[in-house]
Coordinates of N, CA and C and ligand atoms in Angstrom, one line a residue:
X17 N 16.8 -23.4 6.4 CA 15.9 -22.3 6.3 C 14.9 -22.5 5.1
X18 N 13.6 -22.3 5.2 CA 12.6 -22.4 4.2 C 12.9 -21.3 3.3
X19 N 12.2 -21.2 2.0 CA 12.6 -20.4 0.7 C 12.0 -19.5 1.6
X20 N 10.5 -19.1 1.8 CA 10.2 -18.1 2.8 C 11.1 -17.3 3.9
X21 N 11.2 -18.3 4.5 CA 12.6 -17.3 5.6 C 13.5 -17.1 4.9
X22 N 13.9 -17.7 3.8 CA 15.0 -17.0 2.9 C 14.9 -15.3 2.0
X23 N 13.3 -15.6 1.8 CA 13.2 -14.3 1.1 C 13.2 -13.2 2.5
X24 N 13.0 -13.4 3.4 CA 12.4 -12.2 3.9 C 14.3 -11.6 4.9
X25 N 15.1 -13.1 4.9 CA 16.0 -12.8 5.1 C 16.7 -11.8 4.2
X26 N 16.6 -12.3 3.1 CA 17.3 -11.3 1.8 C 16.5 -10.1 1.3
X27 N 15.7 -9.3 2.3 CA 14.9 -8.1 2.3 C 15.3 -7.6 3.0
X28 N 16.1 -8.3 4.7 CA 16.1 -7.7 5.2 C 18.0 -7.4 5.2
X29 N 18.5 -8.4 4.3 CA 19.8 -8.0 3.6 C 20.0 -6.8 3.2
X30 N 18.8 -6.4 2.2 CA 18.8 -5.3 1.1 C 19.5 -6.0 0.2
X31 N 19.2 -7.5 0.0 CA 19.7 -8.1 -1.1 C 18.9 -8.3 -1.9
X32 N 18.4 -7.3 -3.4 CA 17.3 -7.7 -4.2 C 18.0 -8.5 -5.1
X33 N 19.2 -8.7 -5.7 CA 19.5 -9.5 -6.8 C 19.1 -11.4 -6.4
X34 N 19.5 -11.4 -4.7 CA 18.9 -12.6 -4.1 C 17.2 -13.0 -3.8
X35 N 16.6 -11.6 -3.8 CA 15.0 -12.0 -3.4 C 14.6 -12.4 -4.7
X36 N 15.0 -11.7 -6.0 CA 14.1 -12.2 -6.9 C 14.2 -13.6 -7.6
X37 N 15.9 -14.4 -7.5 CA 15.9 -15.6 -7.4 C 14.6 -16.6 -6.4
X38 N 14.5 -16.2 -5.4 CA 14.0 -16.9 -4.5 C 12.8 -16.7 -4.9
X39 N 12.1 -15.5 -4.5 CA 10.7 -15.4 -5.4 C 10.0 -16.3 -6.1
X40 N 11.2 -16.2 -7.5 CA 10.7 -17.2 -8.4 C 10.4 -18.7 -8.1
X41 N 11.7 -19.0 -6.8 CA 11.7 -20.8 -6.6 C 10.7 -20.8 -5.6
X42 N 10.4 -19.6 -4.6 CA 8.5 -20.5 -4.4 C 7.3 -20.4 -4.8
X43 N 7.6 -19.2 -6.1 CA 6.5 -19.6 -6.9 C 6.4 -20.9 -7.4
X44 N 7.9 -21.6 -8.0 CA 7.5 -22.8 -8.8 C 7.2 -24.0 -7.7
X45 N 7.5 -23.3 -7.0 CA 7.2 -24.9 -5.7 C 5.9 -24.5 -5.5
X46 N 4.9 -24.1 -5.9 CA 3.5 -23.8 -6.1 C 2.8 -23.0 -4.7
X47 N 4.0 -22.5 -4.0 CA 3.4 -21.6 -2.5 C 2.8 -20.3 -3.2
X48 N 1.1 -19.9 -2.3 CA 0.6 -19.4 -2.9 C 1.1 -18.0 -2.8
X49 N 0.8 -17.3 -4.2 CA 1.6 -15.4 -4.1 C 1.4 -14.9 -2.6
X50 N 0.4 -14.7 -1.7 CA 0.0 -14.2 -1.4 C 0.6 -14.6 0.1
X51 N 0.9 -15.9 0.3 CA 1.9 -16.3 1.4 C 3.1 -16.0 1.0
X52 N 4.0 -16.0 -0.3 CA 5.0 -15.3 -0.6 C 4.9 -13.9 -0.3
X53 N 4.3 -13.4 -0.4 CA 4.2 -11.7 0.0 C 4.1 -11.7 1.7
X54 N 3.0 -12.6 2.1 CA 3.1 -12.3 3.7 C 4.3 -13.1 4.5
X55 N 4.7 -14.2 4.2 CA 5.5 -14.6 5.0 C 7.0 -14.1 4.6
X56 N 7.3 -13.9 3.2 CA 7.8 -13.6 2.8 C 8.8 -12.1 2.7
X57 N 8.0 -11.5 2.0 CA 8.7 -10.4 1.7 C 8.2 -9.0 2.6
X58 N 7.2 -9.1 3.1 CA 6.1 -8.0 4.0 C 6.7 -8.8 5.6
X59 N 6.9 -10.2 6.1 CA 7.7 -10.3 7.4 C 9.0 -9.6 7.1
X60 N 10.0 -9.3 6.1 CA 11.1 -9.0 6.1 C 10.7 -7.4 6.3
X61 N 10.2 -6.9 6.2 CA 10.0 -5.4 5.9 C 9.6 -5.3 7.1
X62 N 9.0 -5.8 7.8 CA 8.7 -6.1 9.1 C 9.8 -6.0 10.5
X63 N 10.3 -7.1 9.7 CA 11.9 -6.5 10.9 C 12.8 -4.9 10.3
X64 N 12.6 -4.9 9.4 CA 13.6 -3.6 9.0 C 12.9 -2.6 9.6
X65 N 11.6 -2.7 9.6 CA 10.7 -1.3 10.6 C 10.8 -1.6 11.9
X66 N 10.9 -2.5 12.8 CA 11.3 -2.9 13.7 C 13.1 -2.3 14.1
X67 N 13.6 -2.6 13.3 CA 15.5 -2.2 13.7 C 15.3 -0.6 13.6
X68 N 14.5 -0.1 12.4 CA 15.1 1.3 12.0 C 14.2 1.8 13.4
X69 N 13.1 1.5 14.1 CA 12.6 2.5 15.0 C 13.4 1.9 16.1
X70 N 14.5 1.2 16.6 CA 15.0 1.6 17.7 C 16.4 1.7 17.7
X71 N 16.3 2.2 16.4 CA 18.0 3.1 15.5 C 19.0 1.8 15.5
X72 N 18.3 0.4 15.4 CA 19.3 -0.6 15.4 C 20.4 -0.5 13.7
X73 N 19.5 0.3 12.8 CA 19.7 0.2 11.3 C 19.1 1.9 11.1
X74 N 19.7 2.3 9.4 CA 19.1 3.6 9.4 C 18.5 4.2 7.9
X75 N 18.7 5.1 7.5 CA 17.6 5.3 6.4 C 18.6 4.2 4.8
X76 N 19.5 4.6 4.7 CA 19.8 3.7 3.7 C 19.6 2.2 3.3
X77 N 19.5 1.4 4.8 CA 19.3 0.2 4.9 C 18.1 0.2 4.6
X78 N 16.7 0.9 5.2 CA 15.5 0.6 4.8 C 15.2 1.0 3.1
X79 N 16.2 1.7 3.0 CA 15.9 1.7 1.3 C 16.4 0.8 0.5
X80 N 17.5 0.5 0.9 CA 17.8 -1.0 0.2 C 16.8 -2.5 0.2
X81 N 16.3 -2.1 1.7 CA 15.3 -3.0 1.8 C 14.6 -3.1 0.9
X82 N 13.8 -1.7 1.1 CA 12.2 -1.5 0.0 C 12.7 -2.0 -1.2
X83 N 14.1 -1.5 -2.1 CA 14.0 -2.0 -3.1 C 14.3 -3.9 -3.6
X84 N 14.9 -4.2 -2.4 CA 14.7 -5.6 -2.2 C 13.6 -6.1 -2.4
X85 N 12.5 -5.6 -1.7 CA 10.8 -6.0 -1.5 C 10.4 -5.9 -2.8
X86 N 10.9 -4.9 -3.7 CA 10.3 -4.2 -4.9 C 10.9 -5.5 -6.0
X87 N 12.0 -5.9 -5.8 CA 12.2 -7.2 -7.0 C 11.6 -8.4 -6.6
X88 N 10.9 -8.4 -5.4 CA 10.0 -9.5 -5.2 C 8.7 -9.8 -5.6
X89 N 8.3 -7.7 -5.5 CA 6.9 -8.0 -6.3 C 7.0 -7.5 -7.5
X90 N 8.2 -7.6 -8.3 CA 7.7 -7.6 -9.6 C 7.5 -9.2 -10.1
X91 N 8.0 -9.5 -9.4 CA 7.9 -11.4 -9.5 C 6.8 -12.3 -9.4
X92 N 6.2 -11.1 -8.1 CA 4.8 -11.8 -8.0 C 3.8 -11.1 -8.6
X93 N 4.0 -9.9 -9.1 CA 2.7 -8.8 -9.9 C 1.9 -9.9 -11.0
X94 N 2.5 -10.4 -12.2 CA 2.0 -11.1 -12.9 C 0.2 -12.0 -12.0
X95 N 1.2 -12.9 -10.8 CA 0.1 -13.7 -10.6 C -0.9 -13.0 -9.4
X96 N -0.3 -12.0 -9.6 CA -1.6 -11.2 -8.5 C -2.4 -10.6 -9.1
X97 N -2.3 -10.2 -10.3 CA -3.1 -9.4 -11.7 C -3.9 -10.7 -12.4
X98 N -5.1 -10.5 -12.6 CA -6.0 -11.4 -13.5 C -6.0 -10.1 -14.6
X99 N -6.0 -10.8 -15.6 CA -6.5 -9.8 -17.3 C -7.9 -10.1 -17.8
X100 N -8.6 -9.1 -18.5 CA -9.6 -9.3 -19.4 C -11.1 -9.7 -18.6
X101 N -11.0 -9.4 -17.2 CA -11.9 -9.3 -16.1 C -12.6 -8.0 -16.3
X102 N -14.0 -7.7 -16.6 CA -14.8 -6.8 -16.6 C -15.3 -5.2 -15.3
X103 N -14.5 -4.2 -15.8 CA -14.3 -3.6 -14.4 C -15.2 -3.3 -13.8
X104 N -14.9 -3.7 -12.1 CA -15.8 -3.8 -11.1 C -16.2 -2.1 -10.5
X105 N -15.0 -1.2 -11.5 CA -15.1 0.1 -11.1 C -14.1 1.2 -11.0
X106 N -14.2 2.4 -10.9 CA -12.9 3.1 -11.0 C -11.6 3.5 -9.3
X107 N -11.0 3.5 -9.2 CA -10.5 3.9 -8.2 C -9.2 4.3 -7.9
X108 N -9.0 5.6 -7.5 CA -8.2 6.4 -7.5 C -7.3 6.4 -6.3
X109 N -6.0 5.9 -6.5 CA -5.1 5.4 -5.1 C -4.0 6.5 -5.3
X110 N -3.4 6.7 -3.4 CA -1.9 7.4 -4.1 C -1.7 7.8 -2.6
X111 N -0.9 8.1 -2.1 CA 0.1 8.4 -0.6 C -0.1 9.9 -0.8
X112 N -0.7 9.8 0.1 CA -1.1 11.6 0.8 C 0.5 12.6 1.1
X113 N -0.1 13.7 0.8 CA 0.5 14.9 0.6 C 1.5 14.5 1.8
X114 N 3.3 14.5 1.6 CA 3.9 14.9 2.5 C 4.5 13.6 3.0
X115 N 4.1 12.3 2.2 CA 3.9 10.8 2.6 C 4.9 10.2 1.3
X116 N 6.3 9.5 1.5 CA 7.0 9.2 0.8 C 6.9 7.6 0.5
X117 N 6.1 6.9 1.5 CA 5.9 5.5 1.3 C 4.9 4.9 0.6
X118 N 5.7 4.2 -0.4 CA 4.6 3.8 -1.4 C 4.5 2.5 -1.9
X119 N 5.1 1.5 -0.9 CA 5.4 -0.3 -0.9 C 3.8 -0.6 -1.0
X120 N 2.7 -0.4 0.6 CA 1.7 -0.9 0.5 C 0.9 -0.1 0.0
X121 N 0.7 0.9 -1.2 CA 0.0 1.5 -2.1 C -0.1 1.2 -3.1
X122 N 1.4 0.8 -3.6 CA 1.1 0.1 -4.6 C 0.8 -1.6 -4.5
X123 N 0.8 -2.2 -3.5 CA 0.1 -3.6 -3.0 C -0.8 -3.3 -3.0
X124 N -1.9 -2.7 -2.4 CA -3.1 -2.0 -2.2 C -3.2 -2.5 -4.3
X125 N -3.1 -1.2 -4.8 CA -3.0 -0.9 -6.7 C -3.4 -2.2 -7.1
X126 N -2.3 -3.1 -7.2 CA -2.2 -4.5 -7.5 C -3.0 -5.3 -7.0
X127 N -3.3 -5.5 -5.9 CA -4.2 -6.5 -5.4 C -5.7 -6.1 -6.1
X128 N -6.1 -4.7 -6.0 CA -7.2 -4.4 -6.7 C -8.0 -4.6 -8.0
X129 N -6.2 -4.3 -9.1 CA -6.6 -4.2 -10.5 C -6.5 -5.7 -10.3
X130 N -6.3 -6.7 -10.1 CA -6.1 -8.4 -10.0 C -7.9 -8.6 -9.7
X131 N -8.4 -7.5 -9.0 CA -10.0 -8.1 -8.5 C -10.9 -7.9 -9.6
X132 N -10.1 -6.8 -10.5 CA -10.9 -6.0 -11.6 C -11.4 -5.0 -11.3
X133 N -10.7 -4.0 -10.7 CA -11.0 -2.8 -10.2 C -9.9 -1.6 -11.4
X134 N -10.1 -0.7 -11.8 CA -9.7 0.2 -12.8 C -8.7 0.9 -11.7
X135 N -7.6 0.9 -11.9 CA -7.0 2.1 -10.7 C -6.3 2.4 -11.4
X136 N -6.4 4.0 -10.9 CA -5.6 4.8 -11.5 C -4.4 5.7 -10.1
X137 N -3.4 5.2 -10.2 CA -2.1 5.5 -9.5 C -1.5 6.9 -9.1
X138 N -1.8 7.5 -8.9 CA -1.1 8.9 -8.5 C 0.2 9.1 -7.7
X139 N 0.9 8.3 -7.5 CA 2.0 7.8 -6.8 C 1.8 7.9 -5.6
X140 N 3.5 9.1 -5.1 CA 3.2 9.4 -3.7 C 3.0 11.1 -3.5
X141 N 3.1 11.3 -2.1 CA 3.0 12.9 -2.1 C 2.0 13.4 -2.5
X142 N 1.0 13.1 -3.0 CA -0.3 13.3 -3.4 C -1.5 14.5 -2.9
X143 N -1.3 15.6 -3.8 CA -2.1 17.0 -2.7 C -3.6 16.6 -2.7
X144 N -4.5 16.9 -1.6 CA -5.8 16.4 -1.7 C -6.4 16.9 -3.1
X145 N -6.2 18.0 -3.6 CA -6.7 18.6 -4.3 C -6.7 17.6 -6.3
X146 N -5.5 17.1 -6.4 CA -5.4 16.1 -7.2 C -6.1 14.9 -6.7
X147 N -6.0 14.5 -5.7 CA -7.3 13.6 -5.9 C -8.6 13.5 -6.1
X148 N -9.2 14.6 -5.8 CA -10.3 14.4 -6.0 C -10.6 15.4 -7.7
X149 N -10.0 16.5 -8.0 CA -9.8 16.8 -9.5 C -9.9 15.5 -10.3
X150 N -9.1 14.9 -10.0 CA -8.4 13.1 -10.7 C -9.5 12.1 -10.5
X151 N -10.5 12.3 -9.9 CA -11.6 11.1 -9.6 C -13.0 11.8 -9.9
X152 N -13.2 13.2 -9.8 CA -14.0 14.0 -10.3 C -14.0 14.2 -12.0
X153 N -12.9 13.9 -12.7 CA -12.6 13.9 -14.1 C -12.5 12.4 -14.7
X154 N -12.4 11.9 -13.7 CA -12.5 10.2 -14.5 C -13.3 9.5 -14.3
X155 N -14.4 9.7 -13.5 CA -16.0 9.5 -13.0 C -15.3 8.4 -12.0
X156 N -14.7 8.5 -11.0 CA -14.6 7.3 -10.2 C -14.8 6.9 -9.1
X157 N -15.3 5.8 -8.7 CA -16.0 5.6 -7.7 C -15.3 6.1 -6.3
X158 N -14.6 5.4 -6.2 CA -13.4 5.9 -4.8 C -12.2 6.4 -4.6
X159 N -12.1 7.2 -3.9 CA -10.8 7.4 -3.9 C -10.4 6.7 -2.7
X160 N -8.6 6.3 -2.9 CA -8.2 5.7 -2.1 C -7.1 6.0 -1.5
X161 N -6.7 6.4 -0.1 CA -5.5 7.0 0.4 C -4.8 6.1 1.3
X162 N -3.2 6.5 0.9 CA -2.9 5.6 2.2 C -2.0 6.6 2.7
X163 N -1.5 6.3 4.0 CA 0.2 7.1 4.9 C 0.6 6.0 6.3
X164 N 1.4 6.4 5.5 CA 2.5 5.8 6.8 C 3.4 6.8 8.3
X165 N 2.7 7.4 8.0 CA 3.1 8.3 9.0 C 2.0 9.1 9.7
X166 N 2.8 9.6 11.3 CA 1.2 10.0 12.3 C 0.9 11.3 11.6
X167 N 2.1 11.8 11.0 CA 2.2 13.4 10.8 C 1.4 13.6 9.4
X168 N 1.7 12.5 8.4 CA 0.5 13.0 7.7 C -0.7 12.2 7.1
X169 N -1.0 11.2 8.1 CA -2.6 10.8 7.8 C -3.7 12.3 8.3
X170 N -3.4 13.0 8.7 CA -4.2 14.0 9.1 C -4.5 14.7 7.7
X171 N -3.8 14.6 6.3 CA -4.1 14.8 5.3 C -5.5 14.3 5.1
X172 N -5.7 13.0 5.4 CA -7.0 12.4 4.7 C -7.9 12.9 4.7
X173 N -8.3 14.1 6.1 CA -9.5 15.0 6.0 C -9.1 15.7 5.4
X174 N -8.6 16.3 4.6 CA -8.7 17.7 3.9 C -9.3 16.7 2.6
X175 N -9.1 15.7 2.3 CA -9.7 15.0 0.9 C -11.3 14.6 1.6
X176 N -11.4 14.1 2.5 CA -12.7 14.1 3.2 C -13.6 15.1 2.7
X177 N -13.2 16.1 3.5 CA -13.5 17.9 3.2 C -13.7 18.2 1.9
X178 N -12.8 18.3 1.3 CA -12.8 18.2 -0.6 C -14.2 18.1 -0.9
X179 N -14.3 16.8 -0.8 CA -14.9 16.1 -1.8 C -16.6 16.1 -1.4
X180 N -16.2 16.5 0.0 CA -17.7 17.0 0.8 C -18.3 18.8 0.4
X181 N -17.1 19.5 0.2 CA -17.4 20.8 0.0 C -17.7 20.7 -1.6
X182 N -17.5 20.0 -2.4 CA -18.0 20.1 -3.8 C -18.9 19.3 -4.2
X183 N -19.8 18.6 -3.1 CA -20.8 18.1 -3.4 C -20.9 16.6 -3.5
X184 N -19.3 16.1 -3.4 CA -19.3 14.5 -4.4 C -19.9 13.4 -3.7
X185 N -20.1 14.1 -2.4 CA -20.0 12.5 -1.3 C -20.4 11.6 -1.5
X186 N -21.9 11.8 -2.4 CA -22.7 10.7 -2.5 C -22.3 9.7 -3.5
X187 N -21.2 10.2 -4.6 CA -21.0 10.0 -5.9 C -19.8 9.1 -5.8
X188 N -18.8 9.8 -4.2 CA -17.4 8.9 -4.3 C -17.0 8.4 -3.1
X189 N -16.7 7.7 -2.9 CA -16.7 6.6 -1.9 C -15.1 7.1 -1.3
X190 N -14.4 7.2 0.0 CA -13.3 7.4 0.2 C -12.7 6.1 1.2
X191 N -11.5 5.5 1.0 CA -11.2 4.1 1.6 C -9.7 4.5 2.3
X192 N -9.3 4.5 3.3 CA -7.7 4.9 3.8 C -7.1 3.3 4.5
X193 N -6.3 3.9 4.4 CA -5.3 2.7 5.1 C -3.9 2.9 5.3
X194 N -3.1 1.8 5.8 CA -1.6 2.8 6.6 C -1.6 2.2 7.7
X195 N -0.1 1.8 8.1 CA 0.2 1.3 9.3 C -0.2 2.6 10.2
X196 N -0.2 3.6 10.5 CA -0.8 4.7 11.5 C -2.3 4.8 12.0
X197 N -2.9 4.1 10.5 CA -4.4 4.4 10.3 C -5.8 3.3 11.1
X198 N -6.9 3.6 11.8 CA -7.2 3.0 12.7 C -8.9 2.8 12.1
X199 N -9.5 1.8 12.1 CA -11.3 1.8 11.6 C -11.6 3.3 12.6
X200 N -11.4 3.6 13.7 CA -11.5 4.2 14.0 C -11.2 5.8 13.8
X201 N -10.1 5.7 13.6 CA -8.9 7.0 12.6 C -10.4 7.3 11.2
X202 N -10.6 6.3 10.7 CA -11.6 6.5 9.5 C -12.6 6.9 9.5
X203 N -13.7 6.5 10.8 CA -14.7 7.0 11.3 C -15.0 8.6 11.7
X204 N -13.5 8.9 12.5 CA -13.7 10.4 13.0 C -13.6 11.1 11.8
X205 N -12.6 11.3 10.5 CA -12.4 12.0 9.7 C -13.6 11.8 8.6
X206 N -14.5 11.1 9.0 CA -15.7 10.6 7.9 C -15.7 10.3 6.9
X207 N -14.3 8.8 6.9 CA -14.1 8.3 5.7 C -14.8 7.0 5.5
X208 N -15.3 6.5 4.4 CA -16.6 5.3 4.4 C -15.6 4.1 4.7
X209 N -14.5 3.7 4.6 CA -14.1 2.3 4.7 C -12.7 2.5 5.4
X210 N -11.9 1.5 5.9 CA -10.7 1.4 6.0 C -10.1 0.1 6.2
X211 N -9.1 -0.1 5.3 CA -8.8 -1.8 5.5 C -7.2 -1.7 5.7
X212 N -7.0 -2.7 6.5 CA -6.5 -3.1 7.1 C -5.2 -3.6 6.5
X213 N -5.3 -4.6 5.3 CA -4.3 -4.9 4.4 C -4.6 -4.7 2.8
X214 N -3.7 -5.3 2.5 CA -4.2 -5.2 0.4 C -5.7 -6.1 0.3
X215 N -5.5 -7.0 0.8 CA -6.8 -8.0 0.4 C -7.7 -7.2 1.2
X216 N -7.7 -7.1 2.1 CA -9.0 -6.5 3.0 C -9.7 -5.2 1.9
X217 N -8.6 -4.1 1.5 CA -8.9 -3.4 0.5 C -10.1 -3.9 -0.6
X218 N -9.5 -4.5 -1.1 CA -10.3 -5.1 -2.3 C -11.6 -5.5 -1.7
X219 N -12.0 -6.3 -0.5 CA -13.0 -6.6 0.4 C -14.1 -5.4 0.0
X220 N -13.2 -4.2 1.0 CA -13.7 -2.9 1.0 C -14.2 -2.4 0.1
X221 N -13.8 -2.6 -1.0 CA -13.3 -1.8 -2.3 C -15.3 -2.2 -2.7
X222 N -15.1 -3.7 -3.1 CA -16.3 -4.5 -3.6 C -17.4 -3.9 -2.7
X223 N -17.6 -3.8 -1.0 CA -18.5 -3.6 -0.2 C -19.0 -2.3 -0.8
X224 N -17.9 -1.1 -1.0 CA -18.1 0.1 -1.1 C -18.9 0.7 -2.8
X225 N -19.0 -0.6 -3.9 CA -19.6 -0.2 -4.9 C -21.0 -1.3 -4.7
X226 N -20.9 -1.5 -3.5 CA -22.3 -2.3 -3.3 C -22.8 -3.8 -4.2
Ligands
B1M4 CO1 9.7 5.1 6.8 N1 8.8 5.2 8.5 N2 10.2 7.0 7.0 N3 10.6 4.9 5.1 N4 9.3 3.3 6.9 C1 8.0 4.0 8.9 C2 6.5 4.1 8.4 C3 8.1 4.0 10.4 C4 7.0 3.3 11.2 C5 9.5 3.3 10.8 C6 9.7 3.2 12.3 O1 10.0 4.2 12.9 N5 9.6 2.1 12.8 C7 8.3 5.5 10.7 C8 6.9 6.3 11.0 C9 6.7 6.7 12.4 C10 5.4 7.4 12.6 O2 5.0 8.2 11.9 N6 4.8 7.0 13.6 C11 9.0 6.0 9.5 C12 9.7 7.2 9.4 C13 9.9 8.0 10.7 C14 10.2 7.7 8.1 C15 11.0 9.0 7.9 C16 10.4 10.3 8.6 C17 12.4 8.8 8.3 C18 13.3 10.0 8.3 O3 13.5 10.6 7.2 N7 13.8 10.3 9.4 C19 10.9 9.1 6.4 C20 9.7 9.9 5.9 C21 9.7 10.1 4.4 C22 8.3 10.7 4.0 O4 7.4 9.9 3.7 N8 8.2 12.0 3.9 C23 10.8 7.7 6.0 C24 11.3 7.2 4.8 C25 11.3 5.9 4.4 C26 12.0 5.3 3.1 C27 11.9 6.3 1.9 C28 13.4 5.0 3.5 C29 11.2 3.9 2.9 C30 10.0 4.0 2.0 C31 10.3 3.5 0.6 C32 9.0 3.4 -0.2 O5 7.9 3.2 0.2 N9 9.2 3.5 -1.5 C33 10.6 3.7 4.4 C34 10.2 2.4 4.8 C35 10.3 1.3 3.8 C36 9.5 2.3 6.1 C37 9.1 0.9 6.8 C38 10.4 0.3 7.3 C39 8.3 -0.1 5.9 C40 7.1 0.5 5.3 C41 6.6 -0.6 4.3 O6 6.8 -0.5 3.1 N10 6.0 -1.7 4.8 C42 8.2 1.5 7.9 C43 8.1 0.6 9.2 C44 6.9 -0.3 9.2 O7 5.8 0.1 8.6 N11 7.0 -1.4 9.8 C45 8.6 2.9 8.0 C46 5.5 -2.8 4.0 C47 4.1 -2.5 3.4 C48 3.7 -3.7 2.6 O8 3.3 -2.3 4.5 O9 3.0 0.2 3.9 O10 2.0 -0.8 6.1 P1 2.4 -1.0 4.6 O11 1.0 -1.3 3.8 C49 0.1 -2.3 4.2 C50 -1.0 -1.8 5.1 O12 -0.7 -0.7 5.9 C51 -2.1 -1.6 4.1 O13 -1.9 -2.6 3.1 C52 -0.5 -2.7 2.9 C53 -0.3 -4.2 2.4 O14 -0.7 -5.1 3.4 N12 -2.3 -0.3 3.4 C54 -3.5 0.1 2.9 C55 -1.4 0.6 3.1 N13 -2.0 1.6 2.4 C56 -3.3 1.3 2.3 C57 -4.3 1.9 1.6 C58 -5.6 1.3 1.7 C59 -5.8 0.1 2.4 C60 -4.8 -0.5 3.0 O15 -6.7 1.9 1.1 C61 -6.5 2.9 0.2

């Protein structure tokens, strides 16, 4: 088995005391962060959403998982973060009201401040109303939503709405994303961007301060 199929095997263990061993040995074997995270630790998470939706496995195991995933990227956070890079801008991320998943938000977070983007984290559960108070008070350029769920990306318009009913549109840029969430999902709710993964983010992120 490659270190790769090993990590994603021991994600999908819920064995973090084993992912963060391994982590580290393909970082030193010079495989880049970024294939550690995709082939790695994000294909593992991959099959555990795969088992838990056809009840093969159930909520405990995916939480062991996540925290599995989570000792992987603290391993890789360092080399995903550049320091002392001049901010490209402010941007306000966080999992919409009602939305417990917060793996690719905070991947999203990280990949961004690594571009040189200022972000400011609001975790999860996030009421529309805090975000845009939170981006309207810190002068920031975007706000950024994500959900994992059908039931509540329908939140994103009420932040949409928000930030249209108090004038800001012109001032704040809004970006969503989420396995639920569709370029098209982004369009109906009249949100300016939506990407696809963490890197595409940052893509977005840069397109969206022009
Ligand atoms: Co839940 N869950 N979960 N879960 N969970 C899903 C999402 C689900 C698809 C599983 C399934 O059925 N196969 C399903 C949703 C079904 C649906 O709505 N259609 C589901 C369900 C049903 C639930 C509960 C309702 C289960 C229950 O209680 N009965 C419950 C809801 C809780 C809540 O939120 N209120 C629940 C709970 C949980 C846990 C707490 C156990 C745990 C979350 C732990 C945590 O996040 N701290 C969990 C997990 C881990 C998952 C799966 C298995 C994995 C999600 C994940 O972290 N993926 C997931 C199945 C799946 O997605 N395959 C599932 C890895 C992560 C890197 O990917 O988050 O997609 P992702 O992020 C990507 C992109 O989407 C994108 O970039 C990221 C990096 O590439 N992206 C953005 C994300 N946000 C972005 C924002 C951007 C741009 C890009 O701009 C701002």
């Amino acid at each position: 088995m490659t270190v790769l199929a090993e990590i994603a095997d021991a994600v999908i263990q819920g064995d973090g005391p084993r992912v963060a061993p391994l982590t580290k040995q393909a970082i030193a074997a010079g495989i880049p962060p970024k294939e550690i995270l995709d082939a790695g630790l994000i294909a593992g998470m991959t099959v555990i959403g795969d088992r838990f939706r056809v009840h093969e496995i159930f909520l405990p195991d995916v939480l062991l998982a996540a925290k599995a995933m989570y000792a992987g990227m603290d391993e890789l956070k360092p080399l995903l973060l550049r320091d002392g890079i001049p901010s490209l801008g402010k941007v306000v991320i966080g999992s919409v009201k009602g939305d417990l998943h917060d793996i690719g938000k905070n991947l999203v977070g990280i990949m961004l401040k690594g571009a040189g983007f200022e972000v400011i984290d609001l975790g999860a559960d996030v009421h529309a109303e805090r975000f845009v108070d939170t981006a309207q008070a810190g002068g920031a350029s975007i706000i950024g939503m994500s959900a994992l769920l059908t039931t509540t990306m329908a939140v994103m318009k009420d932040v949409v709405d928000l930030v249209t009913a108090r004038g800001l549109r012109s001032s704040i840029k809004i970006m969503v994303g989420g396995a639920p969430v569709s370029a098209e999902f982004a369009r109906e709710i009249g949100a300016d961007a939506y990407a696809y993964d963490a890197a595409s983010a940052v893509d977005r992120a840069r397109a969206l301060m022009g």
